[in-house]
Short mmCIF file of C-alpha atoms in Angstrom, two decimals:
data_model
loop_
_atom_site.label_atom_id
_atom_site.label_comp_id
_atom_site.label_asym_id
_atom_site.label_seq_id
_atom_site.Cartn_x
_atom_site.Cartn_y
_atom_site.Cartn_z
CA UNK A 1 -23.87 19.40 -15.17
CA UNK A 2 -23.09 16.82 -17.88
CA UNK A 3 -23.43 12.96 -17.12
CA UNK A 4 -21.76 9.82 -18.54
CA UNK A 5 -23.24 6.05 -18.84
CA UNK A 6 -20.34 4.43 -17.09
CA UNK A 7 -19.81 0.60 -16.00
CA UNK A 8 -18.68 0.35 -12.01
CA UNK A 9 -18.30 -2.77 -9.81
CA UNK A 10 -20.43 -2.45 -6.46
CA UNK A 11 -19.29 -4.51 -3.40
CA UNK A 12 -22.67 -6.08 -2.35
CA UNK A 13 -21.71 -8.14 0.65
CA UNK A 14 -21.00 -11.88 0.84
CA UNK A 15 -17.84 -12.09 -1.29
CA UNK A 16 -20.05 -10.67 -4.16
CA UNK A 17 -19.33 -8.00 -6.61
CA UNK A 18 -22.01 -6.64 -9.29
CA UNK A 19 -21.06 -4.71 -12.26
CA UNK A 20 -23.80 -2.11 -12.94
CA UNK A 21 -24.54 0.74 -15.43
CA UNK A 22 -24.46 3.91 -13.80
CA UNK A 23 -24.60 7.85 -14.87
CA UNK A 24 -21.40 9.66 -13.63
CA UNK A 25 -21.91 13.31 -13.03
CA UNK A 26 -18.94 15.67 -13.92
CA UNK A 27 -16.69 17.01 -11.46
CA UNK A 28 -17.82 19.68 -9.06
CA UNK A 29 -15.84 22.56 -7.89
CA UNK A 30 -12.14 22.06 -6.68
CA UNK A 31 -12.49 18.40 -8.08
CA UNK A 32 -11.17 16.53 -11.00
CA UNK A 33 -12.83 13.60 -12.91
CA UNK A 34 -10.56 10.58 -14.09
CA UNK A 35 -11.00 8.12 -16.59
CA UNK A 36 -9.55 5.08 -14.70
CA UNK A 37 -7.03 3.15 -16.62
CA UNK A 38 -6.07 0.57 -13.85
CA UNK A 39 -6.77 -0.03 -10.34
CA UNK A 40 -5.12 -2.38 -8.24
CA UNK A 41 -6.53 -4.99 -5.31
CA UNK A 42 -4.88 -4.20 -2.25
CA UNK A 43 -5.14 -6.45 1.13
CA UNK A 44 -7.77 -3.80 2.54
CA UNK A 45 -9.71 -4.37 -0.48
CA UNK A 46 -9.64 -8.10 0.34
CA UNK A 47 -10.59 -7.21 3.68
CA UNK A 48 -13.42 -5.63 2.70
CA UNK A 49 -14.19 -8.54 -0.06
CA UNK A 50 -14.33 -10.96 3.04
CA UNK A 51 -17.03 -8.85 4.80
CA UNK A 52 -14.50 -7.65 7.50
CA UNK A 53 -15.49 -3.83 6.66
CA UNK A 54 -19.28 -4.08 6.16
CA UNK A 55 -20.02 -1.84 9.23
CA UNK A 56 -17.92 0.77 7.56
CA UNK A 57 -18.29 0.44 4.02
CA UNK A 58 -21.90 -0.94 3.59
CA UNK A 59 -23.24 -3.25 1.30
CA UNK A 60 -23.54 -1.13 -2.08
CA UNK A 61 -19.94 0.40 -1.89
CA UNK A 62 -17.47 1.30 -5.18
CA UNK A 63 -14.15 0.26 -3.68
CA UNK A 64 -10.63 0.62 -5.09
CA UNK A 65 -7.87 3.00 -4.66
CA UNK A 66 -4.41 1.45 -6.07
CA UNK A 67 -5.27 3.39 -9.46
CA UNK A 68 -3.70 5.11 -12.55
CA UNK A 69 -5.73 7.10 -15.07
CA UNK A 70 -6.09 10.08 -17.53
CA UNK A 71 -7.76 13.40 -16.53
CA UNK A 72 -11.25 13.45 -18.37
CA UNK A 73 -12.90 16.98 -16.81
CA UNK A 74 -11.63 19.65 -14.43
CA UNK A 75 -14.26 21.19 -12.01
CA UNK A 76 -14.57 25.01 -11.35
CA UNK A 77 -11.57 26.50 -9.21
CA UNK A 78 -9.09 23.85 -10.60
CA UNK A 79 -6.01 25.83 -12.11
CA UNK A 80 -3.05 23.61 -11.68
CA UNK A 81 -4.12 20.44 -13.68
CA UNK A 82 -5.33 19.61 -17.57
CA UNK A 83 -7.30 17.41 -19.29
CA UNK A 84 -5.40 14.40 -20.90
CA UNK A 85 -2.60 14.27 -17.99
CA UNK A 86 -1.75 10.90 -16.73
CA UNK A 87 -2.30 11.06 -12.86
CA UNK A 88 -2.56 8.82 -9.73
CA UNK A 89 -4.85 9.74 -6.80
CA UNK A 90 -3.48 9.85 -3.08
CA UNK A 91 -6.96 8.63 -1.86
CA UNK A 92 -6.68 10.60 1.61
CA UNK A 93 -9.11 13.52 2.25
CA UNK A 94 -8.08 15.39 5.29
CA UNK A 95 -10.32 17.91 7.32
CA UNK A 96 -7.83 20.55 7.44
CA UNK A 97 -8.85 21.94 11.18
CA UNK A 98 -7.80 19.17 13.78
CA UNK A 99 -4.78 18.87 15.78
CA UNK A 100 -2.94 16.35 13.39
CA UNK A 101 -3.57 18.59 10.07
CA UNK A 102 -2.69 21.89 12.23
CA UNK A 103 0.59 20.34 12.70
CA UNK A 104 1.13 19.38 9.40
CA UNK A 105 0.34 15.82 9.51
CA UNK A 106 -2.69 15.61 7.37
CA UNK A 107 -2.25 11.76 6.31
CA UNK A 108 -3.22 11.03 10.04
CA UNK A 109 -6.17 13.35 10.13
CA UNK A 110 -8.50 13.03 13.15
CA UNK A 111 -11.43 13.36 10.75
CA UNK A 112 -9.50 11.47 7.61
CA UNK A 113 -12.01 9.98 4.75
CA UNK A 114 -10.20 7.29 2.91
CA UNK A 115 -11.42 7.30 -0.62
CA UNK A 116 -12.64 3.98 -1.92
CA UNK A 117 -13.89 2.95 1.57
CA UNK A 118 -15.36 5.85 3.34
CA UNK A 119 -16.60 7.22 -0.44
CA UNK A 120 -16.89 5.64 -3.75
CA UNK A 121 -13.54 4.51 -5.28
CA UNK A 122 -12.00 3.48 -8.25
CA UNK A 123 -13.53 0.24 -9.56
CA UNK A 124 -15.56 2.68 -11.98
CA UNK A 125 -14.71 3.93 -15.47
CA UNK A 126 -14.98 7.57 -14.29
CA UNK A 127 -13.97 8.59 -10.80
CA UNK A 128 -14.46 12.18 -9.65
CA UNK A 129 -11.89 13.12 -6.61
CA UNK A 130 -10.69 16.26 -4.69
CA UNK A 131 -8.15 17.82 -6.85
CA UNK A 132 -5.66 18.15 -3.79
CA UNK A 133 -5.47 14.40 -4.07
CA UNK A 134 -4.02 14.08 -7.50
CA UNK A 135 -0.31 13.73 -8.57
CA UNK A 136 0.79 14.16 -11.93
CA UNK A 137 2.79 11.20 -13.71
CA UNK A 138 5.56 11.56 -16.14
CA UNK A 139 4.50 10.56 -19.69
CA UNK A 140 7.40 7.81 -19.60
CA UNK A 141 5.34 5.77 -17.06
CA UNK A 142 3.36 3.35 -18.27
CA UNK A 143 -0.44 3.44 -16.46
CA UNK A 144 -0.35 -0.10 -15.61
CA UNK A 145 3.36 0.44 -13.79
CA UNK A 146 1.58 3.72 -12.22
CA UNK A 147 -1.24 1.85 -10.61
CA UNK A 148 1.64 0.57 -8.16
CA UNK A 149 2.29 4.11 -7.03
CA UNK A 150 -0.11 3.75 -4.14
CA UNK A 151 1.21 0.96 -2.42
CA UNK A 152 4.77 1.95 -3.19
CA UNK A 153 4.09 5.29 -1.53
CA UNK A 154 3.10 2.87 1.62
CA UNK A 155 6.60 1.42 1.42
CA UNK A 156 8.34 4.99 1.01
CA UNK A 157 6.44 6.26 3.97
CA UNK A 158 7.67 3.33 6.03
CA UNK A 159 11.22 3.73 4.92
CA UNK A 160 10.94 7.27 5.63
CA UNK A 161 9.89 6.71 9.09
CA UNK A 162 12.77 4.15 9.66
CA UNK A 163 15.74 6.58 8.52
CA UNK A 164 17.44 3.81 6.67
CA UNK A 165 21.19 4.67 6.36
CA UNK A 166 23.07 3.29 3.58
CA UNK A 167 25.09 0.12 4.69
CA UNK A 168 22.60 -0.39 7.49
CA UNK A 169 21.37 -4.20 8.10
CA UNK A 170 17.59 -4.43 7.29
CA UNK A 171 14.94 -7.04 8.18
CA UNK A 172 11.71 -7.10 6.51
CA UNK A 173 9.50 -10.01 8.51
CA UNK A 174 6.52 -10.73 6.06
CA UNK A 175 7.04 -11.03 2.28
CA UNK A 176 3.57 -10.18 0.88
CA UNK A 177 3.34 -7.41 -1.49
CA UNK A 178 4.04 -4.57 0.91
CA UNK A 179 6.83 -6.48 2.47
CA UNK A 180 8.44 -6.56 -0.96
CA UNK A 181 8.01 -3.03 -1.75
CA UNK A 182 9.19 -2.13 1.73
CA UNK A 183 12.49 -4.26 0.89
CA UNK A 184 12.77 -2.77 -2.77
CA UNK A 185 12.34 0.97 -1.04
CA UNK A 186 14.95 -0.07 1.80
CA UNK A 187 17.47 -1.19 -0.76
CA UNK A 188 17.20 1.98 -3.11
CA UNK A 189 17.93 3.59 0.37
CA UNK A 190 21.22 1.77 0.64
CA UNK A 191 20.14 -1.06 3.06
CA UNK A 192 21.22 -4.49 3.30
CA UNK A 193 17.90 -6.09 3.20
CA UNK A 194 16.76 -9.73 4.47
CA UNK A 195 13.28 -10.89 3.80
CA UNK A 196 11.65 -13.55 6.35
CA UNK A 197 8.72 -15.26 4.79
CA UNK A 198 7.26 -18.63 5.51
CA UNK A 199 5.64 -19.06 2.00
CA UNK A 200 7.98 -20.94 -0.24
CA UNK A 201 6.37 -19.19 -3.43
CA UNK A 202 7.00 -15.73 -1.84
CA UNK A 203 10.52 -16.84 -0.56
CA UNK A 204 11.12 -17.78 -4.46
CA UNK A 205 9.75 -13.99 -5.63
CA UNK A 206 12.09 -12.48 -2.94
CA UNK A 207 15.23 -14.60 -4.60
CA UNK A 208 14.06 -13.34 -7.92
CA UNK A 209 14.18 -9.63 -6.55
CA UNK A 210 17.91 -10.38 -5.29
CA UNK A 211 17.11 -10.43 -1.53
CA UNK A 212 18.51 -12.67 0.81
CA UNK A 213 15.84 -14.83 2.59
CA UNK A 214 15.10 -16.84 5.67
CA UNK A 215 12.40 -18.99 6.24
CA UNK A 216 11.71 -18.92 10.33
CA UNK A 217 9.89 -22.26 9.84
CA UNK A 218 13.06 -23.79 8.93
CA UNK A 219 15.47 -21.81 11.08
CA UNK A 220 15.35 -19.46 13.95
CA UNK A 221 15.02 -15.74 12.58
CA UNK A 222 16.82 -14.22 15.44
CA UNK A 223 19.65 -16.68 15.66
CA UNK A 224 20.04 -16.54 11.92
CA UNK A 225 20.09 -12.61 11.74
CA UNK A 226 22.84 -12.53 14.60
CA UNK A 227 24.81 -14.87 12.04
CA UNK A 228 24.44 -12.59 9.33
CA UNK A 229 25.39 -9.57 11.23
CA UNK A 230 28.26 -10.88 13.22
CA UNK A 231 26.01 -10.82 16.14
CA UNK A 232 25.02 -7.01 15.98
CA UNK A 233 21.64 -7.59 14.88
CA UNK A 234 19.20 -5.84 12.43
CA UNK A 235 19.55 -1.91 12.56
CA UNK A 236 16.18 -1.51 10.91
CA UNK A 237 13.31 -3.81 11.30
CA UNK A 238 10.00 -3.62 9.37
CA UNK A 239 7.08 -5.79 10.91
CA UNK A 240 4.85 -6.79 8.23
CA UNK A 241 3.70 -10.15 9.01
CA UNK A 242 0.93 -9.03 11.36
CA UNK A 243 1.66 -12.04 13.67
CA UNK A 244 2.58 -12.54 17.16
CA UNK A 245 5.65 -14.49 15.75
CA UNK A 246 7.01 -11.70 13.82
CA UNK A 247 6.51 -9.46 16.74
CA UNK A 248 8.67 -11.94 19.01
CA UNK A 249 11.23 -12.27 15.99
CA UNK A 250 11.47 -8.20 15.86
CA UNK A 251 12.93 -7.78 19.10
CA UNK A 252 14.87 -11.00 19.15
CA UNK A 253 16.74 -9.81 16.05
CA UNK A 254 17.13 -6.10 16.87
CA UNK A 255 20.57 -4.66 17.03
CA UNK A 256 21.23 -2.01 19.79
CA UNK A 257 19.27 1.13 19.27
CA UNK A 258 17.75 -0.71 16.51
CA UNK A 259 14.69 1.03 14.78
CA UNK A 260 11.53 -1.02 14.61
CA UNK A 261 8.84 0.05 12.16
CA UNK A 262 5.19 -1.42 12.74
CA UNK A 263 3.68 -1.58 9.04
CA UNK A 264 1.14 -4.40 9.64
CA UNK A 265 -2.29 -3.86 11.20
CA UNK A 266 -2.52 -6.59 13.99
CA UNK A 267 -6.15 -7.99 14.44
CA UNK A 268 -5.35 -8.60 18.13
CA UNK A 269 -3.12 -6.59 20.39
CA UNK A 270 0.27 -8.50 20.49
CA UNK A 271 2.45 -9.17 23.29
CA UNK A 272 5.68 -7.26 23.18
CA UNK A 273 8.93 -7.95 24.77
CA UNK A 274 9.45 -4.68 26.40
CA UNK A 275 12.29 -5.50 28.40
CA UNK A 276 14.08 -5.87 25.22
CA UNK A 277 13.26 -2.37 24.41
CA UNK A 278 14.87 -1.31 27.71
CA UNK A 279 17.60 -3.64 27.55
CA UNK A 280 18.98 -2.57 23.80
CA UNK A 281 17.19 1.28 23.79
CA UNK A 282 15.29 0.19 20.93
CA UNK A 283 12.63 2.33 19.13
CA UNK A 284 9.25 1.48 17.98
CA UNK A 285 7.73 3.40 15.32
CA UNK A 286 3.98 3.69 13.73
CA UNK A 287 3.77 4.22 10.17
CA UNK A 288 0.29 4.81 8.76
CA UNK A 289 -0.28 5.37 5.01
CA UNK A 290 1.63 8.18 3.34
CA UNK A 291 2.13 11.91 3.07
CA UNK A 292 2.27 13.70 -0.42
CA UNK A 293 6.10 13.73 -0.55
CA UNK A 294 5.78 10.01 -0.34
CA UNK A 295 3.88 9.72 -3.27
CA UNK A 296 6.38 11.97 -5.25
CA UNK A 297 9.13 9.64 -4.28
CA UNK A 298 7.12 6.32 -5.17
CA UNK A 299 6.63 7.96 -8.77
CA UNK A 300 10.01 8.59 -8.98
CA UNK A 301 11.09 5.20 -8.07
CA UNK A 302 8.52 3.33 -10.31
CA UNK A 303 9.32 5.54 -13.07
CA UNK A 304 13.16 4.80 -12.81
CA UNK A 305 12.78 1.37 -12.29
CA UNK A 306 13.68 1.06 -8.66
CA UNK A 307 10.69 -0.84 -8.29
CA UNK A 308 10.56 -4.08 -10.33
CA UNK A 309 6.91 -3.46 -11.57
CA UNK A 310 6.90 -6.56 -13.90
CA UNK A 311 7.71 -8.66 -11.11
CA UNK A 312 5.27 -7.18 -8.86
CA UNK A 313 2.29 -7.45 -11.12
CA UNK A 314 1.12 -10.79 -11.31
CA UNK A 315 -2.10 -10.67 -12.68
CA UNK A 316 -4.34 -8.25 -14.99
CA UNK A 317 -8.05 -8.79 -15.12
CA UNK A 318 -11.19 -6.67 -16.09
CA UNK A 319 -14.06 -4.96 -14.53
CA UNK A 320 -16.29 -7.62 -15.92
CA UNK A 321 -13.79 -10.18 -14.14
CA UNK A 322 -13.61 -8.74 -10.93
CA UNK A 323 -15.23 -11.39 -9.01
CA UNK A 324 -12.96 -14.28 -10.14
CA UNK A 325 -9.87 -11.99 -9.66
CA UNK A 326 -10.66 -11.22 -6.28
CA UNK A 327 -11.35 -14.95 -5.90
CA UNK A 328 -8.01 -16.03 -7.63
CA UNK A 329 -6.02 -13.57 -5.76
CA UNK A 330 -6.95 -15.06 -2.48
CA UNK A 331 -6.40 -18.61 -3.48
CA UNK A 332 -2.98 -17.71 -5.59
CA UNK A 333 0.12 -18.47 -3.57
CA UNK A 334 2.24 -16.71 -6.22
CA UNK A 335 0.11 -13.62 -6.47
CA UNK A 336 1.71 -10.49 -5.64
CA UNK A 337 -0.29 -7.28 -7.20
CA UNK A 338 -3.70 -7.98 -9.46
CA UNK A 339 -4.66 -5.09 -11.61
CA UNK A 340 -8.17 -4.56 -12.84
CA UNK A 341 -8.10 -2.65 -16.44
CA UNK A 342 -10.72 -0.26 -16.93
CA UNK A 343 -9.79 1.63 -19.96
CA UNK A 344 -9.07 0.37 -23.33
CA UNK A 345 -5.64 1.00 -24.93
#
């Protein structure tokens, strides 16, 4: 098997990355090797940067999974992909033989491996992955914009779980990158979207994207939603803030039989107003990562312009500047999506 010298960024713990030269072997059977073009920094990567995932990923891991690239080599037994195709990776490797997999829910496999956390990821110039995780892109989609497909897929899954219908009132609590993307996908589904956010910088971005906004530090979120909806409440609510205040607001703002989607991962178990669930016959829906069809929908939306990629991509760094790119992202109130560029044009 041939090898190539490449550069890769290793997370070393203590908020430190080290770029090293390594030898990358070619793909094994049923694998595809991808020349990585761009890889985004996501919230999970920031958690890893802060040391919150050291027990899971260790102190010598190549992270990264929000990527786009070009197929460089094909392993044995791969028949449906070709060298030179532009692709993204759905970074979930399922076992194929657990209750979730047997029920067709491979994205919540009981033994799921998340590529870029449980395995080395995409902050390297060549990345070999299972062929079943690869989605082919249209030639018209830029590789920079394609790096948004993974987070847009999260939003597509959230919105699909919510069953948003045209004309429904939609509230997104939390205007970070995923919240903004959820809002855009829900809008594409026909929802009338309001975004609640406390950051003035993020509120400005939401307004630029065309959303009605609420700052819950300045007005009571539940009361304002009732005003907007003529005392009905929001038909669909996405809790993306990860805060107790967000959980309180999601029930206060809910219409009768509203569907509430829990998108955020809460650090502690929140207190939920179960009486409100009884009184208004609410539904609470979990939403975790994405299924293959969510990836295809995301590719369609990013390609068509249904996602404002130019507004969402606020920084592009290089592998050599990955340390400063992570540091800048956590200190920049106007940041949405930061990309690391690995492939020369």
